[in-house]
Amino acid sequence: MQKKLVVAMQGVSELPKAYEPVEVENKWFQQWTENGCFRADENSDKEGYSIVIPPPNVTGILHLGHVLNNTIQDILARRARMQGKEVMWLPGTDHAGIATQTKVEKKLREEEGKSKRDIGRDAFLEKVWEWKDTHGDIIINQLKRMGASCDWERERFTMDEDYSKEVTQVFVDLFKEGLIYRGKRMVNWCPVSLTALSDEEVIPKPRKSKLYFINYAYADGSGHITVATTRPETVMGDVAVAVNPKDPRYADLIGKEVIRPIHPAPIPVIADEAVEIDFGTGALKITPAHDKLDFEIGERNNLEIIDVLHPDGTINFPAVPELNGDDRFKARNKAGKMLEAMGAIEKVEEHENNVGFSERADVPIEPRISMQWFLKYPAQEESQKAVGDTADAEITFRPAQWCKTYNHWMNNLQDWCISRQLWWGHQIPVWYKKEKAFDLKEKESLDLSDLEGGDIFVGLEPPADGENWARDPDVMDTWFSSWLWPFSTMNDATQKKFYPTADLVTGYDIIFFWVARMIMAGYRFKGEKPFRNVYFTSLIRDKQGRKMSKSLGNSPDPMDLMDRFGADAVRFSLIKIAPLGGDIRFLENEVKGGENEYPQVDEGRNFANKLYNAARFRQMQGTEPVMLSAEDLNNLPVFHTTILAKLDQLTLDVEKSYTDYRFSEVAQNLYNFFWGEYCDLFLEAIKGDFKKDADPEATRLTLGTIDLVLKRFLAKLHPLMPHITEELSTTMGYITKGFLMKSLEDNSPVLIGIDSEIAVSTAESIYGTASKLRNLKAEYNLVTRKDISLILKTQQESVSDHFPVLGILVGLEKITIDNTYEAEKGTPASATSLGEFYMPLDGLIDVKAETKRLNSEITKIDNELIKSEKKLSNPNFIERAKPEVVKVEQDRLDEWKAKKAQLEEMLASLK
RNA sequence: GGAAGAUUAGCUCAGUUGGUAGAGCAACUGGUUUACACCCAGUAGGUCGGCGGUUCAAGCCCGUCAUCUUCCACCA
């Protein structure tokens, strides 16, 4: 690593001018790992700081959201380390019940043509574990590629033996507390995964469908009532027609009977408040087995439940052979036609409504009555009170706006359906007495009292006479294990040091799934919050604003990006564009026949390259770091003092941004300082100090200043771009033993007891003047000319000290101070804070073009003058605005006036 | 139906107690001056979504409308 830059001094041409990140990044990650840099010591005396990673799905692959999310965590962790804290960033993966099981089932079907039932539960689980063993490392290695400084020796998995034991124990405890119960309820059923889902796993999507208006004849033959439904295929399951008791149209009908048109039978017309008068015809067919609202109405009115569907969504109704066995959607059309054929259809309308889709399988869910386990959430009140939008809250949400969302959900908590009809997951620790198992399965609900009766057994281990018991085949919702993540990943000693964790970084899309539930689990099982701060990251969208998703194929592979641009560049780019609050739009320009372009990542890559080249520039002047003494610091040229003052300001700005969790602002500040202040201004100003005839003492002070700035800057940038900063800190000799990542960051001011004000104003005055003189040259198309001589009229004779620098910055032959200079009329001039510069250019001026230019300049100035004068002539402004604001305005006016007078003079001279 | 956020240069976005609008990319002009063409210097481009209000002064505060995004609830 050191060789490369050393070679640089000997022959620049042999050294790549562009930074090549991949090799450097891999090398440092390996070094860090081998030297235990990421390891957390629970016995350390240092203040503890911890983060638990939001565990990615064990079979998942890295997407940009992960990169952003984990970069932020890495920044927090690395920064805490450099502040001298004992840091534990605890990594791991989630077994992701449905997602993983689905993948393995698919593979089994494709490769062996078998279903999981063909091979049985044990054999299938073996396959899943095999899959986990081969694929589980992928995302972990991808996180490592990013440079994530997790304590990888502590990696956990939600199906680890001891973790599973805790999950099971929690189930047992909550059951014994009466919070977990089993009941026959209406749940969201996924007909593809063949399992129940929690409300949170159902995604409503607007869908166009047909609204069938069906006539139900009165039993006495005196007419009919029309109901509107989107689901004619469930007519056989109808047990009533409901109307609103307040609806005058149907008041007379209540209590009458109508005939169900398919599988005919008389059913009652009943009254229920839940029926909307305005929708459809105001009459609703009640199918308690297949709709949540119908189920409730059925319960209120003691109606029968007729289930007409198989679990897989096909019709289960042999009495109607035309439909029996058909898929629900096929049956829907068929039923519509049947009804039409019998003249029962009044009309069919196009209709758009929300249909609940299964999050995983992406098919419409089926409301279905089934026996499931439910949880009444614990510690609700405490958990709700704890979350606040200010820094002094027990748990602080950032951005604060998510508090509202959280509170709204907490105020409307529904019991959590925690059982899943899957095999992959933590199996429900409940056993049923074998001879009674069938009865118990039929029982409407199970709770504590059944435990006392000895018919069921709930415990960590199977009952002693195991052969007489049958275990509940279902497993728990994946989130029922994830909600314990902040503490079940730690043992007692680790918890003592690192619980509660400091920051949780996650997406706002899992605020209900995970964050809220972890808070409740934390209070219930640890008597304490699980984390102090929750930072919700932006979601990353594509160019068109769509969420990145695998099915859309709109997510670039972060691994490709890191191979092309470097992990540091990808990290920096994402951080820089991720605001506190809103989402990110990630740009990707397709290039025909080439690699796609990513303008935002370019910026990060370019920044790394800029940094690398700035370091190369320093190395070309010698490889030994130069230390400045306190005396040196007092005797620096203004440019040097200025850049150090800006460095001190940068420290303050960055610290402030971190306090507010404004990471993009941190990135922005670092970028602007380094590129704008350090490279564009300071380095350009001091280049004269490296010329052959330069004063060695001046060169020494300059090198010392460069080293001071670079050393500090690399440390500041390290959390964002860990690899390149570690590399350069070492090659530059700023870190001679150990690692930058393990060193403490020195945030004390560089300039102590040194008044930098005059230096800064002088330097800025020179930089500002240089910019104006460049403009002047550009106006006359003389940018390339280095042989220009200027005449300066000024009262500040001492500015001549800075002429060499000005000459370098602007590209000038020489500057002469001559206060007696009488400019020939029309001489191009520029008024600057250093004085008036004149650029005599005999015969170089195109009169016509110049006249035009001057006139347009004057018009512009006139507009400004009018604005400014109007403002200053307003007595209210003078009276009420702050004095300094008025002063600024007056100075501005004076400046415009002077400029205008000058331009007019030039114009006059041209004629 | 309820809630949150967004609307600023061609694009992506900054703009934190109200005081003459900024960056990067793209465009245009010029430049291989020995750190960097992944660069440098310069130019152009915006009645800050519309309307109203508060104020001496509004991108910023208030009201209202429009468009977009997301979340929650949901009418079969």
mmCIF file of C-alpha atoms in Angstrom, chain A residues 685-887:
data_model
loop_
_atom_site.group_PDB
_atom_site.id
_atom_site.type_symbol
_atom_site.label_atom_id
_atom_site.label_comp_id
_atom_site.label_asym_id
_atom_site.label_seq_id
_atom_site.Cartn_x
_atom_site.Cartn_y
_atom_site.Cartn_z
ATOM 1 C CA ALA A 685 -2.688 29.866 -3.254
ATOM 2 C CA ILE A 686 0.311 28.052 -1.805
ATOM 3 C CA LYS A 687 1.667 26.465 -4.964
ATOM 4 C CA GLY A 688 4.337 29.131 -5.107
ATOM 5 C CA ASP A 689 5.853 27.654 -1.975
ATOM 6 C CA PHE A 690 6.841 24.552 -3.927
ATOM 7 C CA LYS A 691 8.718 26.322 -6.664
ATOM 8 C CA LYS A 692 12.451 25.740 -6.878
ATOM 9 C CA ASP A 693 13.392 29.144 -5.568
ATOM 10 C CA ALA A 694 10.869 29.158 -2.734
ATOM 11 C CA ASP A 695 11.919 30.075 0.791
ATOM 12 C CA PRO A 696 12.508 26.759 2.650
ATOM 13 C CA GLU A 697 10.915 28.142 5.792
ATOM 14 C CA ALA A 698 7.771 29.081 3.893
ATOM 15 C CA THR A 699 7.737 25.610 2.365
ATOM 16 C CA ARG A 700 8.038 24.049 5.796
ATOM 17 C CA LEU A 701 5.108 26.047 7.188
ATOM 18 C CA THR A 702 3.011 25.144 4.179
ATOM 19 C CA LEU A 703 3.793 21.440 4.456
ATOM 20 C CA GLY A 704 3.005 21.557 8.150
ATOM 21 C CA THR A 705 -0.327 23.216 7.461
ATOM 22 C CA ILE A 706 -1.182 20.707 4.772
ATOM 23 C CA ASP A 707 -0.371 17.819 7.088
ATOM 24 C CA LEU A 708 -2.396 19.287 9.904
ATOM 25 C CA VAL A 709 -5.426 19.789 7.691
ATOM 26 C CA LEU A 710 -5.153 16.433 5.934
ATOM 27 C CA LYS A 711 -4.645 14.503 9.123
ATOM 28 C CA ARG A 712 -7.649 16.049 10.792
ATOM 29 C CA PHE A 713 -9.775 15.885 7.693
ATOM 30 C CA LEU A 714 -9.105 12.211 7.076
ATOM 31 C CA ALA A 715 -10.224 11.435 10.612
ATOM 32 C CA LYS A 716 -13.384 13.464 10.164
ATOM 33 C CA LEU A 717 -14.202 11.780 6.890
ATOM 34 C CA HIS A 718 -13.374 8.315 8.131
ATOM 35 C CA PRO A 719 -16.849 7.262 9.311
ATOM 36 C CA LEU A 720 -18.241 8.030 5.858
ATOM 37 C CA MET A 721 -15.387 6.749 3.704
ATOM 38 C CA PRO A 722 -13.507 4.353 5.933
ATOM 39 C CA HIS A 723 -11.215 2.642 3.460
ATOM 40 C CA ILE A 724 -9.602 5.502 1.606
ATOM 41 C CA THR A 725 -9.121 7.489 4.792
ATOM 42 C CA GLU A 726 -7.439 4.548 6.495
ATOM 43 C CA GLU A 727 -5.257 4.053 3.428
ATOM 44 C CA LEU A 728 -4.187 7.665 3.134
ATOM 45 C CA SER A 729 -3.668 8.170 6.868
ATOM 46 C CA THR A 730 -1.196 5.330 6.776
ATOM 47 C CA THR A 731 0.579 6.183 3.533
ATOM 48 C CA MET A 732 0.902 9.811 4.570
ATOM 49 C CA GLY A 733 2.434 8.755 7.848
ATOM 50 C CA TYR A 734 -0.288 10.295 9.986
ATOM 51 C CA ILE A 735 -0.980 6.944 11.581
ATOM 52 C CA THR A 736 2.268 5.119 12.243
ATOM 53 C CA LYS A 737 1.003 2.270 14.362
ATOM 54 C CA GLY A 738 -2.454 0.852 14.821
ATOM 55 C CA PHE A 739 -5.361 2.088 12.770
ATOM 56 C CA LEU A 740 -7.149 5.321 12.087
ATOM 57 C CA MET A 741 -10.401 3.592 12.944
ATOM 58 C CA LYS A 742 -9.124 2.760 16.409
ATOM 59 C CA SER A 743 -7.662 6.171 17.113
ATOM 60 C CA LEU A 744 -9.390 8.976 18.947
ATOM 61 C CA GLU A 745 -10.515 11.917 16.938
ATOM 62 C CA ASP A 746 -9.072 15.196 18.114
ATOM 63 C CA ASN A 747 -11.854 17.727 17.883
ATOM 64 C CA SER A 748 -10.131 20.455 19.851
ATOM 65 C CA PRO A 749 -9.633 23.691 17.940
ATOM 66 C CA VAL A 750 -6.408 23.951 15.973
ATOM 67 C CA LEU A 751 -6.126 27.661 16.495
ATOM 68 C CA ILE A 752 -6.074 28.226 20.220
ATOM 69 C CA GLY A 753 -5.653 31.771 21.400
ATOM 70 C CA ILE A 754 -5.015 32.942 17.868
ATOM 71 C CA ASP A 755 -7.226 35.611 16.439
ATOM 72 C CA SER A 756 -7.814 34.557 12.871
ATOM 73 C CA GLU A 757 -10.266 37.261 11.949
ATOM 74 C CA ILE A 758 -7.867 39.555 10.129
ATOM 75 C CA ALA A 759 -6.182 36.690 8.345
ATOM 76 C CA VAL A 760 -9.525 35.318 7.183
ATOM 77 C CA SER A 761 -10.785 38.636 5.928
ATOM 78 C CA THR A 762 -7.493 39.289 4.157
ATOM 79 C CA ALA A 763 -7.443 35.873 2.515
ATOM 80 C CA GLU A 764 -11.063 36.118 1.487
ATOM 81 C CA SER A 765 -10.382 39.535 0.115
ATOM 82 C CA ILE A 766 -7.598 38.119 -2.028
ATOM 83 C CA TYR A 767 -9.647 35.129 -3.156
ATOM 84 C CA GLY A 768 -12.531 37.460 -3.956
ATOM 85 C CA THR A 769 -10.248 39.783 -5.877
ATOM 86 C CA ALA A 770 -8.764 36.880 -7.803
ATOM 87 C CA SER A 771 -12.249 35.865 -8.814
ATOM 88 C CA LYS A 772 -13.086 39.368 -9.997
ATOM 89 C CA LEU A 773 -9.874 39.627 -11.965
ATOM 90 C CA ARG A 774 -10.579 36.290 -13.611
ATOM 91 C CA ASN A 775 -13.964 37.641 -14.594
ATOM 92 C CA LEU A 776 -12.273 40.709 -16.003
ATOM 93 C CA LYS A 777 -9.970 38.607 -18.126
ATOM 94 C CA ALA A 778 -12.834 36.398 -19.232
ATOM 95 C CA GLU A 779 -14.911 39.397 -20.293
ATOM 96 C CA TYR A 780 -12.204 40.345 -22.746
ATOM 97 C CA ASN A 781 -11.512 36.784 -23.827
ATOM 98 C CA LEU A 782 -8.059 36.843 -22.309
ATOM 99 C CA VAL A 783 -8.329 33.808 -20.046
ATOM 100 C CA THR A 784 -5.408 32.050 -21.667
ATOM 101 C CA ARG A 785 -3.129 35.061 -21.667
ATOM 102 C CA LYS A 786 -0.609 34.949 -18.848
ATOM 103 C CA ASP A 787 1.218 38.082 -19.973
ATOM 104 C CA ILE A 788 -1.301 40.578 -18.665
ATOM 105 C CA SER A 789 -0.060 43.417 -16.473
ATOM 106 C CA LEU A 790 -2.417 45.293 -14.180
ATOM 107 C CA ILE A 791 -2.230 48.632 -12.468
ATOM 108 C CA LEU A 792 -3.692 48.960 -8.999
ATOM 109 C CA LYS A 793 -4.825 52.085 -7.236
ATOM 110 C CA THR A 794 -5.051 51.400 -3.539
ATOM 111 C CA GLN A 795 -4.551 52.848 -0.087
ATOM 112 C CA GLN A 796 -3.406 49.481 1.239
ATOM 113 C CA GLU A 797 0.210 49.421 0.113
ATOM 114 C CA SER A 798 0.851 46.176 2.015
ATOM 115 C CA VAL A 799 -1.251 44.191 -0.400
ATOM 116 C CA SER A 800 1.789 43.952 -2.621
ATOM 117 C CA ASP A 801 2.893 41.110 -0.323
ATOM 118 C CA HIS A 802 0.156 39.061 -1.887
ATOM 119 C CA PHE A 803 0.812 39.897 -5.520
ATOM 120 C CA PRO A 804 2.664 36.641 -6.173
ATOM 121 C CA VAL A 805 -0.326 34.652 -4.960
ATOM 122 C CA LEU A 806 -2.725 36.811 -6.915
ATOM 123 C CA GLY A 807 -0.538 36.307 -9.950
ATOM 124 C CA ILE A 808 -0.759 32.535 -9.581
ATOM 125 C CA LEU A 809 -4.487 32.511 -8.934
ATOM 126 C CA VAL A 810 -5.377 34.784 -11.837
ATOM 127 C CA GLY A 811 -2.557 34.162 -14.262
ATOM 128 C CA LEU A 812 -0.862 37.578 -14.469
ATOM 129 C CA GLU A 813 2.482 38.877 -15.572
ATOM 130 C CA LYS A 814 2.676 41.589 -12.939
ATOM 131 C CA ILE A 815 0.735 44.078 -10.845
ATOM 132 C CA THR A 816 1.978 47.620 -10.287
ATOM 133 C CA ILE A 817 0.696 49.944 -7.593
ATOM 134 C CA ASP A 818 0.369 53.438 -9.018
ATOM 135 C CA ASN A 819 -1.949 55.796 -7.232
ATOM 136 C CA THR A 820 -1.178 58.579 -9.677
ATOM 137 C CA TYR A 821 -2.255 56.454 -12.622
ATOM 138 C CA GLU A 822 -4.637 58.293 -14.890
ATOM 139 C CA ALA A 823 -6.532 55.628 -16.724
ATOM 140 C CA GLU A 824 -7.119 56.345 -20.337
ATOM 141 C CA LYS A 825 -10.862 56.584 -20.919
ATOM 142 C CA GLY A 826 -12.370 53.174 -21.481
ATOM 143 C CA THR A 827 -9.685 51.177 -19.794
ATOM 144 C CA PRO A 828 -11.229 47.945 -18.466
ATOM 145 C CA ALA A 829 -11.266 48.119 -14.698
ATOM 146 C CA SER A 830 -12.511 46.232 -11.723
ATOM 147 C CA ALA A 831 -13.272 47.614 -8.286
ATOM 148 C CA THR A 832 -12.274 45.136 -5.596
ATOM 149 C CA SER A 833 -11.855 45.157 -1.882
ATOM 150 C CA LEU A 834 -8.130 45.596 -2.450
ATOM 151 C CA GLY A 835 -8.538 48.684 -4.632
ATOM 152 C CA GLU A 836 -9.216 49.483 -8.287
ATOM 153 C CA PHE A 837 -7.504 47.372 -10.877
ATOM 154 C CA TYR A 838 -6.945 48.636 -14.402
ATOM 155 C CA MET A 839 -6.173 46.491 -17.385
ATOM 156 C CA PRO A 840 -4.716 48.685 -20.119
ATOM 157 C CA LEU A 841 -5.261 46.992 -23.432
ATOM 158 C CA ASP A 842 -4.292 49.166 -26.322
ATOM 159 C CA GLY A 843 -6.362 48.460 -29.364
ATOM 160 C CA LEU A 844 -7.705 45.206 -28.060
ATOM 161 C CA ILE A 845 -11.238 46.340 -27.636
ATOM 162 C CA ASP A 846 -14.022 45.677 -30.106
ATOM 163 C CA VAL A 847 -15.952 48.925 -29.736
ATOM 164 C CA LYS A 848 -19.287 47.660 -30.924
ATOM 165 C CA ALA A 849 -19.308 44.534 -28.782
ATOM 166 C CA GLU A 850 -17.991 46.447 -25.824
ATOM 167 C CA THR A 851 -20.701 49.092 -26.112
ATOM 168 C CA LYS A 852 -23.335 46.435 -26.159
ATOM 169 C CA ARG A 853 -21.873 44.641 -23.183
ATOM 170 C CA LEU A 854 -21.583 47.827 -21.150
ATOM 171 C CA ASN A 855 -25.145 48.856 -21.886
ATOM 172 C CA SER A 856 -26.535 45.553 -20.800
ATOM 173 C CA GLU A 857 -24.427 45.689 -17.643
ATOM 174 C CA ILE A 858 -25.771 49.130 -16.857
ATOM 175 C CA THR A 859 -29.354 48.035 -17.352
ATOM 176 C CA LYS A 860 -28.808 45.223 -14.913
ATOM 177 C CA ILE A 861 -27.324 47.566 -12.375
ATOM 178 C CA ASP A 862 -30.188 50.006 -12.796
ATOM 179 C CA ASN A 863 -32.645 47.335 -11.786
ATOM 180 C CA GLU A 864 -30.651 46.603 -8.684
ATOM 181 C CA LEU A 865 -30.346 50.297 -7.923
ATOM 182 C CA ILE A 866 -34.074 50.840 -8.097
ATOM 183 C CA LYS A 867 -34.735 47.937 -5.776
ATOM 184 C CA SER A 868 -32.141 49.050 -3.314
ATOM 185 C CA GLU A 869 -33.148 52.716 -3.314
ATOM 186 C CA LYS A 870 -36.768 51.869 -2.859
ATOM 187 C CA LYS A 871 -35.955 49.814 0.146
ATOM 188 C CA LEU A 872 -33.750 52.456 1.727
ATOM 189 C CA SER A 873 -36.260 55.219 1.150
ATOM 190 C CA ASN A 874 -38.847 53.309 3.121
ATOM 191 C CA PRO A 875 -38.922 54.914 6.578
ATOM 192 C CA ASN A 876 -40.424 51.774 8.075
ATOM 193 C CA PHE A 877 -37.453 49.779 6.912
ATOM 194 C CA ILE A 878 -34.947 52.206 8.438
ATOM 195 C CA GLU A 879 -36.924 52.272 11.631
ATOM 196 C CA ARG A 880 -37.701 48.617 12.155
ATOM 197 C CA ALA A 881 -35.015 46.561 10.505
ATOM 198 C CA LYS A 882 -31.907 45.656 12.430
ATOM 199 C CA PRO A 883 -29.132 48.270 12.025
ATOM 200 C CA GLU A 884 -26.748 45.783 10.482
ATOM 201 C CA VAL A 885 -29.312 44.877 7.852
ATOM 202 C CA VAL A 886 -29.705 48.528 6.950
ATOM 203 C CA LYS A 887 -25.947 48.961 6.811
#
